[in-house]
Amino acid sequence: AVKEGRKRPLEDVMQDIRQEITDGKL
């Protein structure tokens, strides 16, 4: 999500990060 954040809208990135946290990846 961090690397893709440069090409994607901030809202998209935040949602991706929250999903990763839910999956326990962070």
GROMACS .gro file of C-alpha atoms in nm, residues 1-9:
model
    9
    1ALA     CA    1   0.000   0.000   0.000
    2VAL     CA    2   0.289   0.232   0.075
    3LYS     CA    3   0.458   0.198  -0.265
    4GLU     CA    4   0.128   0.210  -0.452
    5GLY     CA    5   0.034   0.523  -0.260
    6ARG     CA    6   0.232   0.733  -0.505
    7LYS     CA    7   0.002   0.634  -0.788
    8ARG     CA    8  -0.329   0.603  -0.605
    9PRO     CA    9  -0.563   0.849  -0.430
   0.00000   0.00000   0.00000
